[in-house]
Each structure stands twice: as C-alpha cells, then as structure tokens.
Short mmCIF file of C-alpha atoms in Angstrom, two decimals:
data_model
loop_
_atom_site.label_atom_id
_atom_site.label_comp_id
_atom_site.label_asym_id
_atom_site.label_seq_id
_atom_site.Cartn_x
_atom_site.Cartn_y
_atom_site.Cartn_z
CA MET A 1 113.50 3.77 13.30
CA SER A 2 111.50 1.45 11.17
CA GLU A 3 113.88 -0.90 10.05
CA ARG A 4 113.55 -3.95 12.08
CA VAL A 5 116.80 -4.98 13.98
CA ARG A 6 117.36 -8.43 15.83
CA SER A 7 119.16 -7.85 18.94
CA VAL A 8 120.30 -10.73 21.84
CA LEU A 9 119.10 -10.03 25.44
CA ALA A 10 120.85 -11.42 28.54
CA LEU A 11 118.22 -11.62 31.61
CA GLY A 12 118.83 -13.05 35.07
CA SER A 13 117.15 -12.97 38.40
CA ASN A 14 118.65 -14.21 41.98
CA LEU A 15 116.00 -12.18 44.21
CA GLY A 16 112.39 -13.60 44.69
CA ALA A 17 110.55 -16.13 42.48
CA SER A 18 113.33 -15.73 39.51
CA ARG A 19 111.82 -18.22 37.29
CA ASP A 20 108.55 -16.24 37.26
CA THR A 21 109.85 -12.95 37.58
CA LEU A 22 112.16 -14.10 34.21
CA VAL A 23 109.17 -15.57 32.43
CA ARG A 24 107.00 -12.47 33.54
CA ALA A 25 110.09 -10.10 32.35
CA VAL A 26 110.10 -11.81 28.86
CA ALA A 27 106.50 -10.95 28.29
CA ASP A 28 107.16 -7.30 29.35
CA LEU A 29 109.99 -7.00 26.96
CA VAL A 30 108.31 -7.72 23.95
CA GLU A 31 104.97 -6.04 24.78
CA PRO A 32 105.02 -2.93 22.67
CA ASP A 33 104.44 -3.09 19.38
CA GLY A 34 108.09 -2.08 18.75
CA VAL A 35 109.53 -5.51 19.74
CA SER A 36 108.87 -9.16 19.06
CA LEU A 37 110.31 -12.61 20.02
CA TYR A 38 112.69 -14.50 17.97
CA ALA A 39 114.04 -16.95 19.94
CA LEU A 40 114.29 -18.14 23.54
CA SER A 41 116.88 -19.71 25.45
CA PRO A 42 116.67 -22.47 27.91
CA VAL A 43 117.41 -21.38 31.77
CA ALA A 44 120.48 -21.73 33.49
CA ARG A 45 121.36 -21.72 37.11
CA THR A 46 124.84 -20.01 37.74
CA LYS A 47 126.47 -19.28 40.39
CA PRO A 48 127.15 -15.07 40.96
CA VAL A 49 130.26 -13.38 39.47
CA GLY A 50 131.86 -10.87 41.19
CA GLY A 51 129.87 -9.05 43.77
CA PRO A 52 129.10 -9.82 47.47
CA GLU A 53 128.35 -13.17 48.77
CA GLN A 54 124.70 -13.51 47.45
CA PRO A 55 122.34 -16.54 45.97
CA ASP A 56 122.62 -18.24 42.34
CA PHE A 57 121.21 -16.56 39.38
CA LEU A 58 118.67 -17.91 36.78
CA ASN A 59 119.79 -17.00 33.69
CA MET A 60 118.54 -16.78 30.19
CA VAL A 61 119.09 -14.98 26.56
CA ILE A 62 116.32 -13.87 24.55
CA GLU A 63 116.74 -12.86 20.60
CA VAL A 64 114.34 -9.98 20.02
CA GLU A 65 113.45 -8.24 16.25
CA SER A 66 112.90 -4.46 17.33
CA SER A 67 112.15 -0.93 15.54
CA LEU A 68 113.37 0.85 18.83
CA ALA A 69 116.89 2.74 18.22
CA PRO A 70 119.55 1.65 20.16
CA LEU A 71 118.60 3.60 22.97
CA GLU A 72 115.27 3.21 22.96
CA LEU A 73 115.57 -0.45 23.49
CA LEU A 74 117.75 0.27 26.46
CA ALA A 75 115.13 2.53 28.19
CA HIS A 76 112.95 -0.28 27.69
CA CYS A 77 114.54 -2.87 29.09
CA GLN A 78 115.35 -0.32 32.26
CA GLU A 79 111.68 0.24 32.38
CA VAL A 80 110.99 -3.30 32.44
CA GLU A 81 113.83 -3.95 35.30
CA GLU A 82 112.11 -1.05 37.30
CA LYS A 83 108.81 -3.09 36.56
CA HIS A 84 110.07 -6.23 38.27
CA GLN A 85 111.32 -3.80 41.25
CA ARG A 86 115.44 -3.93 39.94
CA THR A 87 117.45 -1.53 42.52
CA ARG A 88 121.05 -0.30 41.51
CA THR A 89 122.59 -0.31 44.92
CA VAL A 90 125.65 -2.90 45.12
CA ARG A 91 127.43 -3.45 41.64
CA TRP A 92 126.90 -6.98 40.90
CA GLY A 93 124.83 -7.11 43.72
CA PRO A 94 121.58 -9.54 44.01
CA ARG A 95 118.95 -8.33 42.00
CA THR A 96 115.01 -9.20 41.03
CA LEU A 97 116.25 -8.53 37.15
CA ASP A 98 118.70 -7.64 35.11
CA VAL A 99 118.36 -7.14 31.33
CA ASP A 100 121.49 -6.66 29.05
CA ILE A 101 121.63 -5.74 25.44
CA ILE A 102 124.33 -7.85 24.61
CA THR A 103 124.19 -7.20 20.62
CA TYR A 104 122.05 -5.00 18.35
CA GLY A 105 122.41 -6.54 14.87
CA SER A 106 125.66 -5.00 13.18
CA TRP A 107 125.62 -2.16 15.10
CA THR A 108 128.66 -1.27 17.80
CA SER A 109 129.19 1.40 20.08
CA ASP A 110 131.70 2.32 22.61
CA ASP A 111 129.73 5.03 24.49
CA PRO A 112 129.33 4.65 28.29
CA THR A 113 125.80 4.66 28.49
CA LEU A 114 125.74 1.72 26.00
CA THR A 115 128.43 -0.16 24.57
CA ILE A 116 127.35 -3.09 21.94
CA PRO A 117 128.60 -5.59 21.91
CA HIS A 118 128.24 -5.58 25.81
CA PRO A 119 131.91 -5.48 26.92
CA ARG A 120 131.97 -8.66 29.37
CA ALA A 121 129.69 -10.73 27.43
CA ALA A 122 132.55 -12.57 25.84
CA THR A 123 133.50 -14.21 28.85
CA ARG A 124 130.38 -14.91 30.56
CA ALA A 125 129.41 -18.28 30.63
CA PHE A 126 125.84 -17.26 32.16
CA VAL A 127 125.51 -15.35 28.91
CA LEU A 128 127.56 -17.49 26.37
CA GLN A 129 125.97 -21.01 27.02
CA PRO A 130 122.14 -20.00 27.25
CA TRP A 131 122.70 -18.06 23.86
CA ALA A 132 124.65 -21.19 22.27
CA TRP A 133 121.63 -23.62 23.62
CA MET A 134 119.26 -21.02 21.63
CA ASP A 135 121.25 -20.28 18.44
CA PRO A 136 124.44 -23.05 18.15
CA GLY A 137 125.61 -21.22 15.45
CA ALA A 138 125.86 -17.86 16.88
CA ARG A 139 128.74 -15.53 16.73
CA LEU A 140 130.22 -12.69 18.83
CA ASN A 141 133.59 -10.85 18.07
CA GLY A 142 133.90 -13.03 15.32
CA ARG A 143 133.80 -16.29 17.20
CA LEU A 144 131.40 -18.78 17.82
CA VAL A 145 129.68 -18.47 21.24
CA SER A 146 129.68 -22.09 22.24
CA GLU A 147 133.59 -21.66 21.69
CA LEU A 148 134.03 -18.49 23.86
CA ALA A 149 131.29 -20.20 26.01
CA ALA A 150 133.79 -23.42 26.54
CA GLU A 151 136.71 -20.91 27.86
CA ALA A 152 134.69 -19.12 30.22
CA PRO A 153 135.76 -18.94 33.94
CA ASP A 154 132.41 -19.17 35.15
CA LEU A 155 131.29 -22.45 33.09
CA PRO A 156 132.18 -24.69 35.61
CA GLY A 157 129.13 -22.83 38.39
CA LEU A 158 126.63 -23.26 35.51
CA VAL A 159 124.03 -26.05 35.08
CA PRO A 160 120.50 -26.27 33.03
CA PHE A 161 118.00 -25.01 35.31
CA GLU A 162 114.94 -27.78 36.37
CA GLU A 163 111.84 -26.64 37.23
CA ASP A 164 112.17 -28.88 40.49
CA GLN A 165 115.17 -27.15 41.87
CA GLY A 166 112.95 -24.61 42.68
CA GLY A 167 113.93 -20.44 42.15
#
C-alpha cells in the first residue's frame, strides 16, 4: 500500500516506568519509514476498566500517517508491545504496554483479527478523553469524541497526568 492513511492509536501502561514506556513506545511506533507521527495527546491517569485488581494506567492517543496496510500496522503495533515485554496472560490485566488501533482512515472491518473502529473505543474515556484533548473536532461513529467521552462510565476515574505524580 503506497497511499498514506491516518490512524488513531491508543497506548496504555500500568507496569514498570509507565511514562517512560509510553515515550519510548511512541518513538518505536514511528520509527519505520512507513509510519510518521501526526499528533500526540496529553497523558491521562486512569482507573483500570475490567480485569483483576491492578494499578492505575497511564493512557494517551496518537495519530499517525502510515503507508502500512491495516494488518501490517497491527503487526507493527504488536511488535512494539513485545519489545516492551507485553504479555497476554490475563484479559484486561496489568501490562507494560498496550497499543490498540482505534481508526484506520475511513476503513471499517468486522474481522475478529482487526475490528475497526475498535469495538469498545466509543465507551472508554481512557481512549476518548486524550483523543478529544488532542483533536477537539475528532469524530467516531458519526459523533464528536468529546461527547462520547462525557458519556463514558470511566470518565470520573480519569485525570490529566502530572509529571510529579510518578508513573
């Protein structure tokens, strides 16, 4: 695929030096020739949604431009997760790094390997609020991301991350 497509990626971490992991992961995600950073959100501290008892997450969203096909971008995201010692032992469990493709241009897919837009993004403040901070006019499923964020059940547990908070 030679056409460059904008995609929104959501990043999260709650194990180890999460802030450093997010910074390094962004650099790793835009390292190949086929991916460039278009926009970067502020970082949010969020309560875990689902899964076992675990530490708070640091979450952020980036927008990239890529010449990678959707499944190539997914493979690239998973390689970056593995580079940061991501393990998949407990669903919605703690992790060093999670990278999800939220959108891939206007492309949609119901394939279980890669569902686009991400099937739970429209109800998750930890994705929506950083995205709205990054791009106040962003839309998902025909609605403003900021409106979806205001309705998300996990919004009360989300605060902007301050460097002196640790993480």
